[in-house]
CSV table of C-alpha atoms in Angstrom, one decimal:
chain,number,residue,atom,x,y,z
P,1,MET,CA,27.1,-2.9,7.5
P,2,ALA,CA,24.0,-4.3,9.3
P,3,ARG,CA,23.1,-7.9,8.3
P,4,ALA,CA,19.6,-9.0,7.4
P,5,VAL,CA,18.0,-11.4,9.8
P,6,PRO,CA,16.7,-14.6,8.1
P,7,LEU,CA,13.0,-14.6,7.7
P,8,GLN,CA,12.6,-18.0,9.4
P,9,LEU,CA,14.3,-16.6,12.5
P,10,LEU,CA,12.1,-13.5,12.4
P,11,ALA,CA,9.1,-15.7,12.2
P,12,LEU,CA,10.1,-17.5,15.4
P,13,LEU,CA,11.0,-14.2,17.1
P,14,GLY,CA,7.7,-12.7,16.1
P,15,LEU,CA,5.7,-15.6,17.4
P,16,ALA,CA,7.6,-15.7,20.7
P,17,ALA,CA,7.2,-11.9,21.3
P,18,LEU,CA,3.6,-11.6,19.9
P,19,ALA,CA,1.6,-9.3,22.2
P,20,VAL,CA,-1.9,-8.0,21.6
P,21,ALA,CA,-1.5,-4.6,23.2
P,22,ALA,CA,-3.9,-3.5,25.9
P,23,ALA,CA,-6.3,-0.7,25.1
P,24,GLY,CA,-4.8,2.7,26.1
P,25,ALA,CA,-1.3,1.3,26.8
P,26,ASN,CA,1.6,3.6,26.3
P,27,ALA,CA,3.8,1.6,24.0
P,28,ALA,CA,6.4,4.2,23.1
P,29,GLY,CA,9.7,2.5,22.2
P,30,ARG,CA,8.2,-1.0,22.0
P,31,LYS,CA,10.2,-3.3,19.7
P,32,MET,CA,8.4,-6.6,20.1
P,33,VAL,CA,5.9,-7.7,17.4
P,34,GLY,CA,2.4,-6.9,18.4
P,35,VAL,CA,-1.1,-6.3,17.1
P,36,TYR,CA,-2.7,-3.0,18.0
P,37,GLU,CA,-6.4,-2.1,17.7
P,38,LEU,CA,-8.0,1.3,17.1
P,39,ARG,CA,-11.7,1.6,17.7
P,40,LYS,CA,-14.3,4.3,17.3
P,41,GLY,CA,-17.8,2.9,17.9
P,42,ASP,CA,-18.5,0.1,15.4
P,43,PHE,CA,-15.6,1.1,13.3
P,44,SER,CA,-12.2,-0.5,14.1
P,45,ILE,CA,-8.8,-1.4,12.5
P,46,LYS,CA,-5.9,-3.5,13.6
P,47,VAL,CA,-2.2,-2.8,12.8
P,48,THR,CA,0.9,-4.8,13.4
P,49,ASN,CA,4.4,-3.3,13.7
P,50,TRP,CA,5.6,-6.1,11.5
P,51,GLY,CA,5.9,-4.2,8.2
P,52,ALA,CA,3.6,-1.4,9.7
P,53,THR,CA,0.8,-3.6,8.3
P,54,LEU,CA,-2.9,-2.9,8.3
P,55,THR,CA,-4.3,-6.3,9.2
P,56,SER,CA,-8.1,-5.5,9.4
P,57,VAL,CA,-10.7,-2.9,8.8
P,58,VAL,CA,-14.1,-3.7,10.3
P,59,LEU,CA,-17.2,-1.6,9.6
P,60,PRO,CA,-20.9,-2.0,9.1
P,61,ASP,CA,-22.9,-2.3,5.9
P,62,SER,CA,-26.2,-0.6,5.1
P,63,LYS,CA,-28.0,-3.1,7.3
P,64,GLY,CA,-25.6,-2.7,10.2
P,65,ASN,CA,-23.8,-6.0,9.7
P,66,LEU,CA,-20.1,-5.9,10.5
P,67,ALA,CA,-17.4,-7.3,8.2
P,68,ASP,CA,-13.7,-7.1,7.8
P,69,VAL,CA,-13.1,-5.5,4.3
P,70,VAL,CA,-9.3,-6.1,3.9
P,71,LEU,CA,-7.5,-9.3,3.0
P,72,GLY,CA,-4.9,-10.7,5.4
P,73,TYR,CA,-3.8,-13.5,7.6
P,74,ASP,CA,-4.6,-14.8,11.1
P,75,THR,CA,-1.0,-15.0,12.4
P,76,ILE,CA,2.2,-12.9,12.3
P,77,ALA,CA,4.1,-15.8,11.0
P,78,GLU,CA,2.0,-15.9,7.9
P,79,TYR,CA,2.7,-12.2,7.3
P,80,VAL,CA,6.4,-12.9,7.8
P,81,ASN,CA,6.4,-15.6,5.2
P,82,GLY,CA,3.7,-14.2,2.9
P,83,SER,CA,4.5,-12.7,-0.5
P,84,SER,CA,1.4,-10.7,-1.4
P,85,TYR,CA,2.1,-7.6,0.7
P,86,PHE,CA,-1.3,-7.8,2.3
P,87,GLY,CA,-1.8,-4.4,4.1
P,88,ALA,CA,1.9,-3.6,4.2
P,89,LEU,CA,3.7,-0.3,4.3
P,90,VAL,CA,5.9,-0.7,1.2
P,91,GLY,CA,9.2,1.0,0.6
P,92,ARG,CA,11.9,2.5,0.4
P,93,VAL,CA,10.7,2.6,-3.2
P,94,ALA,CA,7.4,0.9,-3.9
P,95,ASN,CA,6.5,-0.6,-7.3
P,96,ARG,CA,9.1,-1.4,-9.9
P,97,VAL,CA,12.6,-0.1,-10.8
P,98,ALA,CA,13.7,-1.2,-14.2
P,99,ASN,CA,16.8,-3.5,-14.2
P,100,ALA,CA,17.1,-2.9,-10.5
P,101,ARG,CA,19.3,0.1,-11.3
P,102,PHE,CA,19.3,3.9,-11.4
P,103,VAL,CA,21.8,6.7,-11.5
P,104,LEU,CA,21.7,9.6,-9.0
P,105,ASP,CA,24.2,12.5,-8.8
P,106,GLY,CA,26.4,10.6,-11.3
P,107,LYS,CA,26.6,7.4,-9.3
P,108,ALA,CA,25.0,4.1,-10.4
P,109,TYR,CA,23.0,2.2,-7.7
P,110,HIS,CA,22.2,-1.5,-8.0
P,111,LEU,CA,19.2,-2.9,-6.1
P,112,PHE,CA,18.1,-6.5,-5.3
P,113,ARG,CA,16.3,-8.1,-8.2
P,114,ASN,CA,13.1,-9.8,-6.9
P,115,ASP,CA,10.8,-9.4,-9.9
P,116,GLY,CA,12.6,-11.0,-12.8
P,117,LYS,CA,15.4,-8.5,-13.7
P,118,ASN,CA,13.6,-5.7,-11.9
P,119,ALA,CA,13.3,-4.5,-8.3
P,120,LEU,CA,9.9,-4.6,-6.7
P,121,HIS,CA,8.5,-2.9,-3.6
P,122,GLY,CA,11.9,-2.1,-2.0
P,123,GLY,CA,13.7,-5.4,-2.6
P,124,LYS,CA,13.9,-8.7,-0.8
P,125,ARG,CA,13.9,-7.0,2.6
P,126,GLY,CA,11.8,-3.9,2.1
P,127,PHE,CA,10.0,-1.9,4.7
P,128,SER,CA,7.2,-4.6,4.7
P,129,LYS,CA,9.6,-7.2,6.0
P,130,VAL,CA,11.1,-5.4,9.1
P,131,ILE,CA,10.0,-4.7,12.7
P,132,TRP,CA,8.9,-1.1,13.2
P,133,THR,CA,9.0,0.7,16.6
P,134,VAL,CA,5.7,1.8,18.1
P,135,LYS,CA,6.3,5.4,19.1
P,136,GLU,CA,2.7,6.3,20.2
P,137,TYR,CA,-0.5,4.4,20.7
P,138,VAL,CA,-3.9,5.7,21.7
P,139,ALA,CA,-6.5,3.0,21.3
P,140,GLY,CA,-9.7,4.9,21.9
P,141,GLY,CA,-11.2,8.3,22.4
P,142,ASP,CA,-12.3,10.8,19.8
P,143,SER,CA,-9.3,10.2,17.5
P,144,PRO,CA,-7.5,7.0,18.2
P,145,TYR,CA,-4.1,6.5,16.4
P,146,ILE,CA,-0.8,4.7,16.3
P,147,THR,CA,2.5,6.0,15.1
P,148,LEU,CA,5.2,3.6,13.9
P,149,TYR,CA,8.9,4.4,13.2
P,150,TYR,CA,11.6,2.7,11.1
P,151,HIS,CA,15.3,3.7,10.6
P,152,SER,CA,16.6,2.6,7.2
P,153,PHE,CA,20.3,2.5,7.0
P,154,ASP,CA,22.6,3.8,4.2
P,155,GLY,CA,22.9,1.0,1.6
P,156,GLU,CA,19.8,-1.0,2.7
P,157,GLU,CA,18.7,-3.1,-0.3
P,158,GLY,CA,21.1,-0.9,-2.3
P,159,PHE,CA,19.5,2.5,-1.7
P,160,PRO,CA,21.7,5.4,-0.8
P,161,GLY,CA,21.6,7.3,2.5
P,162,ALA,CA,20.0,6.8,5.9
P,163,LEU,CA,16.3,7.5,6.2
P,164,ASP,CA,14.0,8.1,9.2
P,165,VAL,CA,10.4,6.9,8.4
P,166,TYR,CA,7.2,7.4,10.2
P,167,VAL,CA,3.6,6.3,9.5
P,168,THR,CA,0.5,7.1,11.5
P,169,TYR,CA,-2.8,5.3,11.3
P,170,GLN,CA,-5.7,7.3,12.7
P,171,LEU,CA,-9.5,7.0,13.0
P,172,SER,CA,-10.1,10.8,12.5
P,173,SER,CA,-13.9,10.8,12.4
P,174,ARG,CA,-16.9,8.4,12.5
P,175,TYR,CA,-16.0,6.3,9.4
P,176,GLU,CA,-12.7,7.9,8.3
P,177,LEU,CA,-9.3,6.3,8.3
P,178,ARG,CA,-6.2,8.6,7.8
P,179,LEU,CA,-2.7,7.5,7.0
P,180,HIS,CA,0.2,10.0,7.2
P,181,MET,CA,3.6,8.8,6.0
P,182,ASN,CA,6.8,11.0,6.2
P,183,ALA,CA,10.4,10.2,5.7
P,184,THR,CA,13.5,12.4,6.2
P,185,ALA,CA,16.7,11.9,4.2
P,186,LEU,CA,19.5,12.2,6.7
P,187,ASP,CA,22.8,12.3,4.8
P,188,LYS,CA,22.3,11.6,1.0
P,189,ALA,CA,19.8,12.2,-1.7
P,190,THR,CA,17.7,9.2,-2.1
P,191,PRO,CA,14.5,8.1,-3.9
P,192,VAL,CA,11.4,7.6,-1.7
P,193,ASN,CA,8.0,6.2,-2.7
P,194,LEU,CA,6.0,4.8,0.1
P,195,VAL,CA,2.6,3.0,-0.4
P,196,ASN,CA,0.0,1.2,1.7
P,197,HIS,CA,-0.7,-2.1,0.0
P,198,ALA,CA,-4.1,-2.9,1.4
P,199,TYR,CA,-6.3,-5.3,-0.6
P,200,TRP,CA,-10.0,-4.2,-0.4
P,201,ASN,CA,-13.2,-6.2,-0.8
P,202,LEU,CA,-16.1,-4.1,0.3
P,203,ALA,CA,-18.4,-7.1,0.5
P,204,GLY,CA,-16.0,-8.6,3.1
P,205,GLN,CA,-12.7,-10.4,2.9
P,206,GLY,CA,-13.0,-13.9,1.4
P,207,SER,CA,-16.5,-13.2,0.1
P,208,GLY,CA,-15.6,-13.8,-3.6
P,209,ASP,CA,-14.3,-11.6,-6.4
P,210,ILE,CA,-14.6,-7.8,-6.8
P,211,LEU,CA,-15.7,-7.9,-10.4
P,212,GLY,CA,-19.1,-6.6,-9.4
P,213,HIS,CA,-17.5,-3.6,-7.6
P,214,ILE,CA,-18.0,-0.2,-9.2
P,215,ILE,CA,-14.9,2.0,-9.5
P,216,GLN,CA,-14.4,5.6,-10.5
P,217,LEU,CA,-10.8,7.0,-10.9
P,218,PHE,CA,-10.2,10.8,-11.1
P,219,ALA,CA,-7.4,10.4,-13.6
P,220,SER,CA,-7.4,11.4,-17.3
P,221,ARG,CA,-3.9,10.0,-18.0
P,222,TYR,CA,-2.0,6.8,-17.3
P,223,THR,CA,1.5,5.4,-17.8
P,224,PRO,CA,1.6,2.5,-20.4
P,225,VAL,CA,4.0,-0.3,-19.6
P,226,ASP,CA,5.9,-3.0,-21.3
P,227,ALA,CA,5.5,-6.8,-20.9
P,228,THR,CA,7.3,-6.7,-17.5
P,229,LEU,CA,5.1,-3.8,-16.2
P,230,ILE,CA,7.8,-1.2,-16.6
P,231,PRO,CA,6.6,2.1,-17.8
P,232,THR,CA,7.6,3.0,-21.4
P,233,GLY,CA,8.0,6.7,-20.3
P,234,ALA,CA,4.8,7.9,-22.0
P,235,VAL,CA,2.0,9.5,-20.1
P,236,ALA,CA,-1.0,8.8,-22.3
P,237,PRO,CA,-4.7,9.9,-22.2
P,238,VAL,CA,-7.2,7.3,-21.1
P,239,ALA,CA,-9.8,8.6,-23.4
P,240,GLY,CA,-10.8,5.9,-25.9
P,241,THR,CA,-9.0,3.1,-24.0
P,242,PRO,CA,-10.1,0.4,-21.5
P,243,TYR,CA,-8.2,2.5,-18.9
P,244,ASP,CA,-10.9,5.3,-19.0
P,245,LEU,CA,-12.5,4.8,-15.6
P,246,ARG,CA,-13.5,8.5,-15.1
P,247,ALA,CA,-17.1,7.5,-15.0
P,248,PRO,CA,-18.3,4.8,-12.6
P,249,THR,CA,-17.5,1.5,-14.2
P,250,ARG,CA,-18.0,-2.1,-13.1
P,251,VAL,CA,-14.6,-3.7,-12.7
P,252,GLY,CA,-15.7,-6.9,-14.5
P,253,ALA,CA,-16.7,-4.9,-17.6
P,254,ARG,CA,-13.0,-3.9,-18.2
P,255,VAL,CA,-10.8,-6.4,-16.4
P,256,ARG,CA,-10.5,-8.8,-19.4
P,257,GLU,CA,-9.5,-5.9,-21.7
P,258,VAL,CA,-6.2,-5.1,-20.0
P,259,SER,CA,-3.1,-7.2,-19.6
P,260,GLY,CA,-2.1,-8.4,-16.1
P,261,GLY,CA,1.6,-8.4,-16.9
P,262,LYS,CA,2.1,-12.1,-17.9
P,263,ALA,CA,0.7,-14.4,-20.6
P,264,GLY,CA,-2.7,-15.7,-19.6
P,265,VAL,CA,-3.1,-13.2,-16.7
P,266,TYR,CA,-5.6,-10.4,-17.1
P,267,GLY,CA,-6.7,-7.4,-15.0
P,268,PHE,CA,-5.5,-4.0,-14.0
P,269,ASP,CA,-2.0,-3.4,-12.6
P,270,THR,CA,-1.7,0.1,-13.8
P,271,ASN,CA,-0.5,3.5,-12.6
P,272,PHE,CA,-2.9,6.4,-13.3
P,273,ALA,CA,-1.9,10.1,-13.2
P,274,VAL,CA,-4.3,11.6,-10.7
P,275,ASP,CA,-5.9,14.9,-11.9
P,276,GLY,CA,-5.2,18.1,-10.1
P,277,ASP,CA,-2.3,19.5,-8.0
P,278,ALA,CA,0.0,16.6,-7.1
P,279,ALA,CA,0.9,18.2,-3.8
P,280,ALA,CA,-2.7,18.8,-2.7
P,281,LEU,CA,-5.1,16.4,-0.9
P,282,ARG,CA,-7.7,15.6,-3.6
P,283,LYS,CA,-10.1,12.9,-4.5
P,284,VAL,CA,-8.5,9.9,-6.2
P,285,ALA,CA,-11.2,7.2,-6.4
P,286,VAL,CA,-14.6,6.0,-5.3
P,287,VAL,CA,-15.4,2.3,-5.0
P,288,ARG,CA,-18.8,0.8,-4.4
P,289,ALA,CA,-19.5,-2.8,-3.5
P,290,GLY,CA,-21.5,-4.9,-6.0
P,291,GLY,CA,-25.2,-4.2,-6.1
P,292,GLY,CA,-28.2,-6.5,-6.1
P,293,ALA,CA,-30.3,-7.9,-3.3
P,294,SER,CA,-27.2,-9.2,-1.5
P,295,GLY,CA,-25.2,-5.9,-1.9
P,296,THR,CA,-23.7,-4.3,1.2
P,297,GLY,CA,-24.1,-0.7,0.2
P,298,ARG,CA,-20.5,0.0,1.3
P,299,VAL,CA,-18.7,2.9,-0.4
P,300,MET,CA,-15.1,3.8,-0.1
P,301,GLU,CA,-13.8,7.3,-1.1
P,302,LEU,CA,-10.0,7.7,-1.3
P,303,TRP,CA,-8.2,11.1,-1.1
P,304,ALA,CA,-4.4,11.6,-1.3
P,305,ASN,CA,-1.7,14.0,-2.2
P,306,GLN,CA,0.5,11.9,-4.6
P,307,PRO,CA,0.8,12.2,-8.4
P,308,GLY,CA,-0.3,8.7,-9.1
P,309,VAL,CA,-2.3,5.7,-8.0
P,310,GLN,CA,-1.7,2.0,-8.8
P,311,PHE,CA,-5.0,0.3,-9.5
P,312,TYR,CA,-4.5,-3.5,-9.1
P,313,THR,CA,-7.2,-6.1,-9.3
P,314,GLY,CA,-5.6,-9.0,-7.5
P,315,ASN,CA,-4.5,-10.7,-10.7
P,316,PHE,CA,-1.9,-12.9,-9.0
P,317,LEU,CA,-4.0,-14.0,-6.0
P,318,ASP,CA,-3.9,-17.8,-6.4
P,319,GLY,CA,-6.0,-19.4,-3.7
P,320,ALA,CA,-3.9,-18.4,-0.7
P,321,LYS,CA,-5.5,-19.2,2.6
P,322,GLY,CA,-6.4,-16.0,4.5
P,323,LYS,CA,-8.2,-14.9,7.7
P,324,GLY,CA,-10.7,-17.4,9.1
P,325,GLY,CA,-9.7,-20.0,6.6
P,326,LYS,CA,-11.1,-18.0,3.7
P,327,VAL,CA,-9.5,-18.7,0.3
P,328,TYR,CA,-8.4,-15.7,-1.8
P,329,GLY,CA,-8.8,-16.4,-5.5
P,330,GLN,CA,-7.9,-14.3,-8.5
P,331,HIS,CA,-9.6,-10.9,-8.4
P,332,GLY,CA,-10.6,-11.5,-4.8
P,333,ALA,CA,-9.7,-7.9,-3.9
P,334,LEU,CA,-8.5,-4.6,-5.4
P,335,CYS,CA,-5.7,-2.3,-4.4
P,336,LEU,CA,-5.5,1.5,-4.7
P,337,GLU,CA,-1.9,2.5,-4.0
P,338,THR,CA,-1.4,6.2,-4.1
P,339,GLN,CA,2.2,6.8,-5.1
P,340,GLY,CA,4.9,8.4,-7.2
P,341,PHE,CA,5.1,7.1,-10.8
P,342,PRO,CA,6.7,3.6,-11.1
P,343,ASP,CA,10.4,3.7,-12.2
P,344,ALA,CA,10.5,7.5,-11.9
P,345,VAL,CA,14.2,7.3,-11.1
P,346,ASN,CA,14.8,6.2,-14.7
P,347,HIS,CA,12.3,8.7,-16.4
P,348,PRO,CA,13.3,12.3,-16.0
P,349,ASN,CA,9.9,13.4,-17.4
P,350,PHE,CA,8.0,11.7,-14.5
P,351,PRO,CA,7.5,13.6,-11.2
P,352,SER,CA,10.7,13.3,-9.2
P,353,MET,CA,10.8,11.0,-6.1
P,354,ILE,CA,14.2,12.2,-5.0
P,355,VAL,CA,14.5,13.5,-1.4
P,356,LYS,CA,17.6,15.5,-0.6
P,357,PRO,CA,19.3,15.6,2.8
P,358,GLY,CA,17.2,17.4,5.3
P,359,GLN,CA,14.1,17.3,3.1
P,360,VAL,CA,11.0,15.5,4.2
P,361,TYR,CA,8.8,13.3,2.0
P,362,ARG,CA,5.1,13.5,2.9
P,363,HIS,CA,2.3,11.2,1.8
P,364,ASP,CA,-1.3,11.5,3.1
P,365,MET,CA,-4.2,9.2,2.4
P,366,VAL,CA,-7.8,9.5,3.6
P,367,PHE,CA,-10.3,6.7,3.3
P,368,LYS,CA,-13.9,7.8,3.8
P,369,PHE,CA,-16.5,5.0,4.2
P,370,SER,CA,-20.3,5.3,3.9
P,371,PHE,CA,-23.2,2.8,3.5
């Protein structure tokens, strides 16, 4: 069985091999840790193959001023040692698995416990803590993109079966970012739930909290949770609850009405059941930056083809130092993680996340920005 490389060693390797890839370079098969930029006019993103992580999204506001609207770090070493999953591609199973255990085809599987007694975001060494291979990289042109690959071995973090995983980041139109994730089960049935864990602040990273942002979720149901954020198994209507975000709602108007998962912590950390056909690409959410004279006018529209979306309001951001020395305090950003339902492996009534040998898991996200 392959052995995990200590994170301290990976940090040194990452720094030693760090290469900012040249525009247009053919990086197929590259295994060193690098930072890769995609650019289309005044819209650009950066991605690193450490954790297939989205490290920046730069775009203008209504006055033409450019800003980076995702939280992150300045160095690869900080991503290696960080614990907030800034921009990461999370798997094999994102979100929580109760008691770090599930039964599949009559066999019990035990995962690494890294969230109390539960497993979170794939375990101690999930997909966000490994080096991905750059398969294709086109930095400019009409539709710049980068495709990254990772092979997850049978038994990695306790999950059954080998898995081939790909993710593509693409600037598909003027202000549109597309993510395509797919994973093929090679030899055993296995659960798969991949998410992108970008933290968004449409006023600019490090500019303050997102309590003035306006959010609209196209979801009429949600999955209630217990005190450890494990779903109870119910899929309940949002009508008449603080979770009803079907109409545009200021985040700060509701954030104190919902539990953040621990005593004294408040804010959303909630899976919503997205309305419509779970297999179809459909509108999930619209987020607008806070208004007023200093408002940026930025709007983000999210489309995806997953049954759920985790809305998280940065409840556990605790003053971490981010890009450019900015300090990220509580509610300094929000996450919209389209996904399968949390702990679906232990709830037969939830949409299944099991991928059988030869089958392909597919997850598409489209971020559309306007000003």
